[in-house]
Coordinates of C-alpha atoms and ligand atoms in Angstrom, one line a residue:
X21 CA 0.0 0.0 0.0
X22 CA 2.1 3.2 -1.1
X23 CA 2.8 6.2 1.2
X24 CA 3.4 8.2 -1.8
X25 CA 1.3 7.7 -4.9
X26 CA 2.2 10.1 -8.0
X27 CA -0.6 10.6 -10.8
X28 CA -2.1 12.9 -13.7
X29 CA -5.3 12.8 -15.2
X30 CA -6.7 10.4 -17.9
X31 CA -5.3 12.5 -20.9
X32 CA -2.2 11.7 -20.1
X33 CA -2.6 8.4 -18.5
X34 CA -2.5 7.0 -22.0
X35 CA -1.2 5.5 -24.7
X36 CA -3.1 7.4 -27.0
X37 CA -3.6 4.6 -29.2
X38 CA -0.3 3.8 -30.0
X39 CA 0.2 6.9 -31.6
X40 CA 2.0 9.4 -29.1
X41 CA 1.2 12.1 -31.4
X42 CA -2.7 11.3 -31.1
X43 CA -1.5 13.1 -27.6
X44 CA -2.3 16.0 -28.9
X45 CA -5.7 15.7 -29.5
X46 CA -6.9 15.8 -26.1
X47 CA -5.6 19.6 -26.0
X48 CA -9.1 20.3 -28.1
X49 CA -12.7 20.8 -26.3
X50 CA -15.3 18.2 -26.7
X51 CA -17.2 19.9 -29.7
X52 CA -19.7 18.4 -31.5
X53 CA -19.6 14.4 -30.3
X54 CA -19.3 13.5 -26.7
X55 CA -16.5 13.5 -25.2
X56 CA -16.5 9.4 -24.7
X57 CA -15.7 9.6 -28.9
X58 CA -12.5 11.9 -28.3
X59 CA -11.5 9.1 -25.2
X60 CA -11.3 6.3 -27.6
X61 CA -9.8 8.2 -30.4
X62 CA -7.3 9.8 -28.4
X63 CA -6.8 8.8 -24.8
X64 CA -8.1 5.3 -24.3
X65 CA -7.8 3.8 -20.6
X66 CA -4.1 2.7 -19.8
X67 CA -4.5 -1.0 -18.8
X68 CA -3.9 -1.3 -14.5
X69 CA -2.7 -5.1 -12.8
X70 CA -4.6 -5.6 -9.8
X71 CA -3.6 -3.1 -7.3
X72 CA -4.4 0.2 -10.4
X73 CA -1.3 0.5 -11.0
X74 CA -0.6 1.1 -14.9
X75 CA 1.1 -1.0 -17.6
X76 CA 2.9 1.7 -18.7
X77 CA 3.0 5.5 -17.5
X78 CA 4.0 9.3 -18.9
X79 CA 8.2 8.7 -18.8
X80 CA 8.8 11.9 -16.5
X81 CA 6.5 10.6 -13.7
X82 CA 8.1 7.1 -13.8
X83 CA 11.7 9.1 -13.4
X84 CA 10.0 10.6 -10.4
X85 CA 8.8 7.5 -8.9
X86 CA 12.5 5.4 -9.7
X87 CA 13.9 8.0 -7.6
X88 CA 11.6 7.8 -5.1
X89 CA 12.0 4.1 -4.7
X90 CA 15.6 4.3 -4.9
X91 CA 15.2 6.6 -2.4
X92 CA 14.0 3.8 -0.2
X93 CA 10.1 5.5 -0.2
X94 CA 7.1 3.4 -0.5
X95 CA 5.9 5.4 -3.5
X96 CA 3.8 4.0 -7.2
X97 CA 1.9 5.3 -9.7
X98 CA -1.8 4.8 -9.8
X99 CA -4.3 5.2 -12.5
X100 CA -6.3 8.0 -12.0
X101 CA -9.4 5.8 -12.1
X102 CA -8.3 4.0 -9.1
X103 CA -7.1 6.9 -6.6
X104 CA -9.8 5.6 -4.4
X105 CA -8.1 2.5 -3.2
X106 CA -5.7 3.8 -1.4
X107 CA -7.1 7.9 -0.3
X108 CA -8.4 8.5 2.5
X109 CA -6.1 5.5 3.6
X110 CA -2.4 4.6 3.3
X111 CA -1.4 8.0 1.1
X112 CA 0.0 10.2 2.8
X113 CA 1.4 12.2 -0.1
X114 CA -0.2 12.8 -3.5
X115 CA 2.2 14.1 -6.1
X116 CA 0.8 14.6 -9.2
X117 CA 1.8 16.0 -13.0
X118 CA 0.6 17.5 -16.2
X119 CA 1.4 18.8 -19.8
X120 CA -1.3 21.6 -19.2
X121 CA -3.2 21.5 -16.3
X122 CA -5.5 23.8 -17.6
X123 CA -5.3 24.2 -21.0
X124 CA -3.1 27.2 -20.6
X125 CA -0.2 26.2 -23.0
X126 CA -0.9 25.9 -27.1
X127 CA -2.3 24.3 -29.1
X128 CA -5.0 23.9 -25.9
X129 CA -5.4 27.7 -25.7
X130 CA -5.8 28.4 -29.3
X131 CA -8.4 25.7 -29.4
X132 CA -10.0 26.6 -26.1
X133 CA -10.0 30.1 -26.7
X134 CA -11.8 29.8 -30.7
X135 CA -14.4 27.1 -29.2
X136 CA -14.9 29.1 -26.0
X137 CA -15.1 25.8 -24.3
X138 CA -12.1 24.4 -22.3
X139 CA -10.2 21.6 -23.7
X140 CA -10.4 17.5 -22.9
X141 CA -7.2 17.9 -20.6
X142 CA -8.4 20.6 -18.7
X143 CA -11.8 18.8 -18.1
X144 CA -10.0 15.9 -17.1
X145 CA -7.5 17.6 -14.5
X146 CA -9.5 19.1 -12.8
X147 CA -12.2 15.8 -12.6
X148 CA -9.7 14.3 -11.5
X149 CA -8.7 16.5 -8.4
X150 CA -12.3 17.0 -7.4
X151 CA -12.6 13.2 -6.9
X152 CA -14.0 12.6 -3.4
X153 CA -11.4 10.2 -2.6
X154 CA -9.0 13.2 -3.1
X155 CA -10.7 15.8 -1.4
X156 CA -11.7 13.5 1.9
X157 CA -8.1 12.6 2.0
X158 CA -7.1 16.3 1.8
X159 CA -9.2 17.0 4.3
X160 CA -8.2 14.2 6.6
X161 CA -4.1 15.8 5.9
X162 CA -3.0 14.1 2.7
X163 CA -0.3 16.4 1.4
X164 CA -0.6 17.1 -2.7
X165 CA 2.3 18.4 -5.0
X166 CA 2.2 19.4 -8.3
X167 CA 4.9 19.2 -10.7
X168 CA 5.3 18.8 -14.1
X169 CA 6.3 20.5 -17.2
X170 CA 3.2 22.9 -16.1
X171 CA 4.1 23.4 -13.0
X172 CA 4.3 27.1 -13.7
X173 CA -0.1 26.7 -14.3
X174 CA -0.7 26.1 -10.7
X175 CA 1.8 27.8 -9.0
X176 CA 1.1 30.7 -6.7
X177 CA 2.2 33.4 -8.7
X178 CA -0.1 32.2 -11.8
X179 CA -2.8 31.6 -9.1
X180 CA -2.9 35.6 -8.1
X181 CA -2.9 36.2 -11.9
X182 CA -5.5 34.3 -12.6
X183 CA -8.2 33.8 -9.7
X184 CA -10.4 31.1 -11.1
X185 CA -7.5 28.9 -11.0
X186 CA -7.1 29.7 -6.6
X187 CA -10.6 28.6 -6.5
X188 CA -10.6 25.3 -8.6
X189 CA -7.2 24.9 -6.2
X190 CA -9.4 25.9 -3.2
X191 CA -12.1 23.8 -3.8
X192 CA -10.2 20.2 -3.7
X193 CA -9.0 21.8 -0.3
X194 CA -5.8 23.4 -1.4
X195 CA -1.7 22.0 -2.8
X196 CA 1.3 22.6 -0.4
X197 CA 4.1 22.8 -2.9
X198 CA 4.7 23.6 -6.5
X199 CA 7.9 22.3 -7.6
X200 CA 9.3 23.5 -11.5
X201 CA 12.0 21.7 -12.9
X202 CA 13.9 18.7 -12.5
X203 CA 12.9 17.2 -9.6
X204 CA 14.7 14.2 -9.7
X205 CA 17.2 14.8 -6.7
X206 CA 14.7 17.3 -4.8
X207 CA 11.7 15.3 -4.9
X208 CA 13.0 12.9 -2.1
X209 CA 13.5 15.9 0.4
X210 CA 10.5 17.1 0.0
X211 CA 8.5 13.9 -0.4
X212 CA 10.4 12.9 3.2
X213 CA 9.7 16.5 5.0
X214 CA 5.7 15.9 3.6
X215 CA 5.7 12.5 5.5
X216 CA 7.6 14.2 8.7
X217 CA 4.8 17.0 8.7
X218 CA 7.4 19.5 8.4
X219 CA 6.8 23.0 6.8
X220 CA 6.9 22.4 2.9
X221 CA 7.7 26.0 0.7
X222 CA 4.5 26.9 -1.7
X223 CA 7.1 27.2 -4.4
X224 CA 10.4 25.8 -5.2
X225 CA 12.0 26.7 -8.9
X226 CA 15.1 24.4 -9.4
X227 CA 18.0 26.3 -10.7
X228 CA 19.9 24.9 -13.6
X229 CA 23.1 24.3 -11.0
X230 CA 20.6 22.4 -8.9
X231 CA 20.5 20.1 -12.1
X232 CA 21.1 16.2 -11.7
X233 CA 24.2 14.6 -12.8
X234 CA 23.3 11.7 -15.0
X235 CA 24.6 9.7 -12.1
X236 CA 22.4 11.0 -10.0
X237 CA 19.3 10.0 -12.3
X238 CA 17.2 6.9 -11.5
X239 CA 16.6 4.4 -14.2
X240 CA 13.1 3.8 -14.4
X241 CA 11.7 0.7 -12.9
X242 CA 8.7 0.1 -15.1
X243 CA 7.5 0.5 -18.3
X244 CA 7.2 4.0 -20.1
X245 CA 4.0 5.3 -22.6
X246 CA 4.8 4.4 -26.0
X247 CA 8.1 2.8 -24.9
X248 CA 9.5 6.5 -24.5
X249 CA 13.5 6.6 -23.5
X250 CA 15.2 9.6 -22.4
X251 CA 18.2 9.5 -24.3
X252 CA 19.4 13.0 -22.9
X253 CA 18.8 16.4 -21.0
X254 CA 19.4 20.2 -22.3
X255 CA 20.1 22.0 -25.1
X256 CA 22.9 24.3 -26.0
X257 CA 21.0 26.5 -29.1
X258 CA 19.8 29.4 -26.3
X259 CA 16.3 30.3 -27.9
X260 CA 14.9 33.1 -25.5
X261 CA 11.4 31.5 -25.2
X262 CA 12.8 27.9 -23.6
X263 CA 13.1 26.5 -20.4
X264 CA 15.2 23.7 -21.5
X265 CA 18.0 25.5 -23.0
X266 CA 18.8 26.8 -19.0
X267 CA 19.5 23.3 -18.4
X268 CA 23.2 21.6 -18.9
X269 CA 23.5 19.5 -21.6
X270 CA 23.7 15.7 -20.8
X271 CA 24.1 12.3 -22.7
X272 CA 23.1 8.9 -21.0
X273 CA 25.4 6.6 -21.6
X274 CA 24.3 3.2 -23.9
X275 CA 24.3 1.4 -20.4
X276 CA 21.8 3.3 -19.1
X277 CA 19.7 3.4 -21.6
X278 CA 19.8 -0.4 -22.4
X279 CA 18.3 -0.7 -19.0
X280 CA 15.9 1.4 -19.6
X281 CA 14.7 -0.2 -23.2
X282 CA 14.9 -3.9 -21.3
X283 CA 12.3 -2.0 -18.9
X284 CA 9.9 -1.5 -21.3
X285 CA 10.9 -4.4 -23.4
X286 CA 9.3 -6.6 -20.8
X287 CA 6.0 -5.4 -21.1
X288 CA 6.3 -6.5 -25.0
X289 CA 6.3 -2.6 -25.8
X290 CA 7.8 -3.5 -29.1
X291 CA 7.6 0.2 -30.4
X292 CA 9.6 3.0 -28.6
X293 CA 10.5 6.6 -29.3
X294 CA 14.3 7.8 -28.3
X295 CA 13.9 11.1 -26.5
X296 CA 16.1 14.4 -26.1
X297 CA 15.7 17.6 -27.7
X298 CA 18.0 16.9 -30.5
X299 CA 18.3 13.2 -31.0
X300 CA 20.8 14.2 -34.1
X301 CA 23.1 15.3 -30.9
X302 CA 23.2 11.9 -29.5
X303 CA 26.9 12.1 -27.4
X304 CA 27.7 15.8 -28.5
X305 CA 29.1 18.5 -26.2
X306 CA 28.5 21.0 -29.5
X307 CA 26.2 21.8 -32.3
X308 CA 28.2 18.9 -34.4
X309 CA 26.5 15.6 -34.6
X310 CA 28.7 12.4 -34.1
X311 CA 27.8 9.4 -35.9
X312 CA 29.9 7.3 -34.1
X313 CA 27.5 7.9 -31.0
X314 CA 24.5 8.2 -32.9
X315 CA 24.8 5.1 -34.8
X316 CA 25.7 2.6 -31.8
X317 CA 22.9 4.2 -30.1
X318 CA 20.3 3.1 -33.1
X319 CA 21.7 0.1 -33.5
X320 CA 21.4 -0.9 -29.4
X321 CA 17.0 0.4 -29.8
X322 CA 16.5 -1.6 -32.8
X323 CA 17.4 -4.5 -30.8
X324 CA 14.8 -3.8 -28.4
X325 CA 11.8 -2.2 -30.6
X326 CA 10.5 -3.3 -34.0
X327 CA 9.8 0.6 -34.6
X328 CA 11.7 3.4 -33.4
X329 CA 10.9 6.8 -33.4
X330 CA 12.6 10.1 -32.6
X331 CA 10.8 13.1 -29.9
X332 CA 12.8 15.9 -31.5
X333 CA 15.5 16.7 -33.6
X334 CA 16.9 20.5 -35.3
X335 CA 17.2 21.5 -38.9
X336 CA 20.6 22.8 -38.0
X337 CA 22.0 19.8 -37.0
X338 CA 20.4 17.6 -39.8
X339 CA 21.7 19.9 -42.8
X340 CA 25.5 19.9 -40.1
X341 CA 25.8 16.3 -41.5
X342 CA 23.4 15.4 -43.9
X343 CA 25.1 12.8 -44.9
X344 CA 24.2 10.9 -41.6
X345 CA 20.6 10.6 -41.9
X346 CA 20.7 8.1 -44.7
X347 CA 23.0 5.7 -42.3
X348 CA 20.7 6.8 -40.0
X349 CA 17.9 4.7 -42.0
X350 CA 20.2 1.8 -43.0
X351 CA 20.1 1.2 -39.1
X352 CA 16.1 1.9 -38.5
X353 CA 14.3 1.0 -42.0
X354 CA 13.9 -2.7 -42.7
X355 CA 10.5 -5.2 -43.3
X356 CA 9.1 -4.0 -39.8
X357 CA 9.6 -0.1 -40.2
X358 CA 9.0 1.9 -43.2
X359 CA 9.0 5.2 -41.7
X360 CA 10.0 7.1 -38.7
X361 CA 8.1 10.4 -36.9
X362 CA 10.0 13.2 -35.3
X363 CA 8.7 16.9 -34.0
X364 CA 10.8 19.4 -35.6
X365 CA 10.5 23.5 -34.0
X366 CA 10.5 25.4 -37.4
X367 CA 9.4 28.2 -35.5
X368 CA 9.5 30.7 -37.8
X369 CA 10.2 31.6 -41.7
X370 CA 12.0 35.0 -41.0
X371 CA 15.3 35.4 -40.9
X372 CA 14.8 38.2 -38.7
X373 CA 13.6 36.6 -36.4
X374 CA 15.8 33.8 -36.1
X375 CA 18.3 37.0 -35.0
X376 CA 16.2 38.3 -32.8
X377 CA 15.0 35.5 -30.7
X378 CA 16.9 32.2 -31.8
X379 CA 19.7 32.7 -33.1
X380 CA 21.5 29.8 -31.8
X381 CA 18.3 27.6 -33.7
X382 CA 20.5 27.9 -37.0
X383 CA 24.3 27.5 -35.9
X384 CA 26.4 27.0 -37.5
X385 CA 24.5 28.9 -40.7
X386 CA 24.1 32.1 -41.0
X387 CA 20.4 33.2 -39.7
X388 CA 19.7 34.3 -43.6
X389 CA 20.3 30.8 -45.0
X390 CA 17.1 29.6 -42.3
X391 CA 14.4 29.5 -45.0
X392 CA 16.3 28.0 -47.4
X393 CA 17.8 25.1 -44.5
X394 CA 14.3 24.5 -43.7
X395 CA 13.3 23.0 -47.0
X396 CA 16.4 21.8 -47.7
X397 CA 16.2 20.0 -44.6
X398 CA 12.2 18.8 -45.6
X399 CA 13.7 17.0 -48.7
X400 CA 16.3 15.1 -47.0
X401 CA 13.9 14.1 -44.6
X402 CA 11.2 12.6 -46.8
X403 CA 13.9 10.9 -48.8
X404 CA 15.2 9.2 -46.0
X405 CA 11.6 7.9 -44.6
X406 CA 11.3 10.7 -42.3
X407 CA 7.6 12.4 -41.8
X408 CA 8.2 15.3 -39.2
X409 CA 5.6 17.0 -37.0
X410 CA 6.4 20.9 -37.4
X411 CA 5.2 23.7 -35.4
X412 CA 5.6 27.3 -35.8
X413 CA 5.3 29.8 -33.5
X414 CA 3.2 33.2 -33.7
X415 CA 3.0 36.4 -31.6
X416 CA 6.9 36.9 -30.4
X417 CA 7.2 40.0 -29.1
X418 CA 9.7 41.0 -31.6
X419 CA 7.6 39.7 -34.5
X420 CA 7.0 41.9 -37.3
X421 CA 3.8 42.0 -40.2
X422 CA 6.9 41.3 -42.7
X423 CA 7.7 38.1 -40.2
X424 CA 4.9 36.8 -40.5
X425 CA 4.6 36.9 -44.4
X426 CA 8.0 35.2 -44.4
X427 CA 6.5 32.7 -42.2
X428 CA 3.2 32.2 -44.5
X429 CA 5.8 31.8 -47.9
X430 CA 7.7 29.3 -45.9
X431 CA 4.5 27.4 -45.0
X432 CA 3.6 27.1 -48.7
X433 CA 6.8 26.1 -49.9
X434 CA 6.9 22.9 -47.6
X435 CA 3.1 22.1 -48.5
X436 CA 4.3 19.2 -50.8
X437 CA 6.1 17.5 -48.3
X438 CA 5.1 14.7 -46.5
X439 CA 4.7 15.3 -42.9
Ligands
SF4_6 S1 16.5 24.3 -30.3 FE1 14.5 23.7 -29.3 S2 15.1 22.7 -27.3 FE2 16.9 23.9 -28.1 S3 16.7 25.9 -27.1 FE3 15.7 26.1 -29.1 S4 13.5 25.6 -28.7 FE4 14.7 24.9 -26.9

């Protein structure tokens, strides 16, 4: 019976069919069909063993649990659906997590905002937290602490911005901490002064020195959504509107994550996704990609997963080497992979703005060869088996009407690619 149980709402408890980009649609309102329609499209039930604890969970929260466990606490993850077995009870701590508590962050907001309705994982957030098994066991001195990549959404400064969100926080009888960032060492002190009853701050921000060495980063003990592996932390490119580029740069080493594929192997998740925000940079300290890393580090997935896919990679860094990206699909194409998926952050079409808020996006090129990388970069893709997910970004405050034009001509010069 876990002290510490650590969950997020249905949204996210997901595999979202397979599909991890599926994810996305639950960042839209139920409009027009019930809501039950966008469940089984987009966030169908993760499957729970006896005790409601899920198959597989969102990689980030199983990071938090390994180090709570290797921290010697009594701490799971428990489907949302199944909160009530063990609050008001054995939890004495709730931690739980989110992409978007409340629909705050895009695409959620653009489609909230033109639908005037709020979107699926907003709904499902804050159904969750109003659960009476969560509020009797707040009331009965269950401590709750949110973290997550939208930490920032609940957090007490955002909560005197925006009042509606102190009284949804009010009504399931309040949170104790707020904790941004990477939590992997801090999360046991807190976790252990939340069981001692000692005074817990309302908000912690972790500085990027605060970081954890990769030594100091538990390997998770069970499986991950989708198979997802962190491959990495940080990025070096210094775009102004990131919170990961503050963090150090790390590389796992092929041990590490071998353990962490063999994790999710076991649980037959025969498909997986290799995660950092530049897979390209596998085992770099630079802005130069090094096959010699990157192509041992394939090799080691594919003998784990049937299908591997990548969370992110840069135009920069593909046109660096372009050259590696066929080798690249020697290692992942064969009779049980035709394609792979990546998210790519276009961003913009404007050179202009590349200067004024990115410039380290298009290193080592000049910022006026962006437009012209971009669909360079769209070819080689497609020709290698490679269908990216793009996104652009609108309404930087340095963003000119000229910008945006730029932006619009990129758009329809990458129409004809597959992606
Ligand atoms: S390239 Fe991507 S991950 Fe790196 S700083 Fe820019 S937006 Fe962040």
């Amino acid at each position: 019976m876990p002290e510490v149980v650590i969950t997020c709402d249905w949204t996210m408890m997901s595999n979202h069919n397979g599909k991890e980009f599926l994810g996305f649609g639950t960042t839209t309102p139920a409009y027009v069909l019930p809501e039950r329609v966008y469940k089984r499209l987009f966030y169908p039930d993760m499957p729970v063993d006896e005790n409601g604890f899920p198959v597989a969970a969102p990689y980030g929260m199983r990071k938090i649990e390994a180090a709570l466990i290797d921290g010697g606490f009594d701490a799971r993850i428990v489907h949302p659906s199944h909160l009530h077995r063990y609050m008001p009870g054995s939890a004495k701590v709730l931690l739980i997590s989110g992409h978007d508590y409340f629909g705050l962050n895009p695409p959620a907001s653009t489609f909230g905002g033109v639908m005037h309705r709020d979107p699926l994982n907003c709904v499902n957030f804050k159904r969750m937290m109003t659960q009476p098994a969560v509020v009797e066991a707040r009331k009965q001195g269950m401590k709750i602490i949110a973290g997550g990549p939208c930490a920032w959404q609940i957090a007490p400064p955002t909560r005197m911005k925006l009042p509606w969100i102190q009284e949804f926080v009010d009504s399931f009888g309040g949170i104790d901490s707020v904790v941004e960032g990477e939590g992997d060492i801090y999360v046991k002190e807190i976790v252990r002064k939340a069981l001692a009853d000692e005074y817990l701050p309302p908000h912690v921000i972790m500085t990027p020195k605060e970081a954890p060495k990769v030594e100091q980063i538990s390997t998770i003990k069970y499986a991950s959504v989708n198979g997802l592996v962190e491959i990495g932390r940080g990025c070096c490119r210094g775009c102004s509107f990131c919170s990961v580029t503050t963090r150090p740069t790390r590389w796992y080493g092929l041990d590490k994550i071998e353990e962490e594929l063999r994790v999710n192997a076991k649980v037959n998740n025969r498909k997986g996704i290799l995660h950092s925000d530049d897979v390209f940079f596998y085992g770099s300290p630079n802005v130069m990609p090094r096959e010699e890393k990157l192509i041992p580090l394939l090799q080691l997935a594919k003998r784990y997963y049937e299908q591997v896919g990548w969370s992110h990679v840069a135009i920069a860094s593909l046109m660096t080497k372009p050259k590696l990206l066929p080798r690249c699909a020697e290692v992942l194409i064969d009779d049980k992979q035709k394609w792979w998926g990546v998210e790519i952050g276009v961003e913009t079409g404007s050179p202009h703005m590349i200067t004024a808020a990115m410039p380290g996006k298009v290193a080592p090129f000049k910022a006026s060869q962006w437009p012209e990388l971009v669909v360079q970069a769209a070819g080689l893709l497609n020709d290698n088996h490679v269908y990216p997910a793009c996104t652009f970004i609108v309404g930087l405050p340095q963003e000119t009407e000229d910008d945006v034009l730029k932006t619009i001509d990129l758009i329809d010069d990458l129409w004809d690619f597959k992606a």
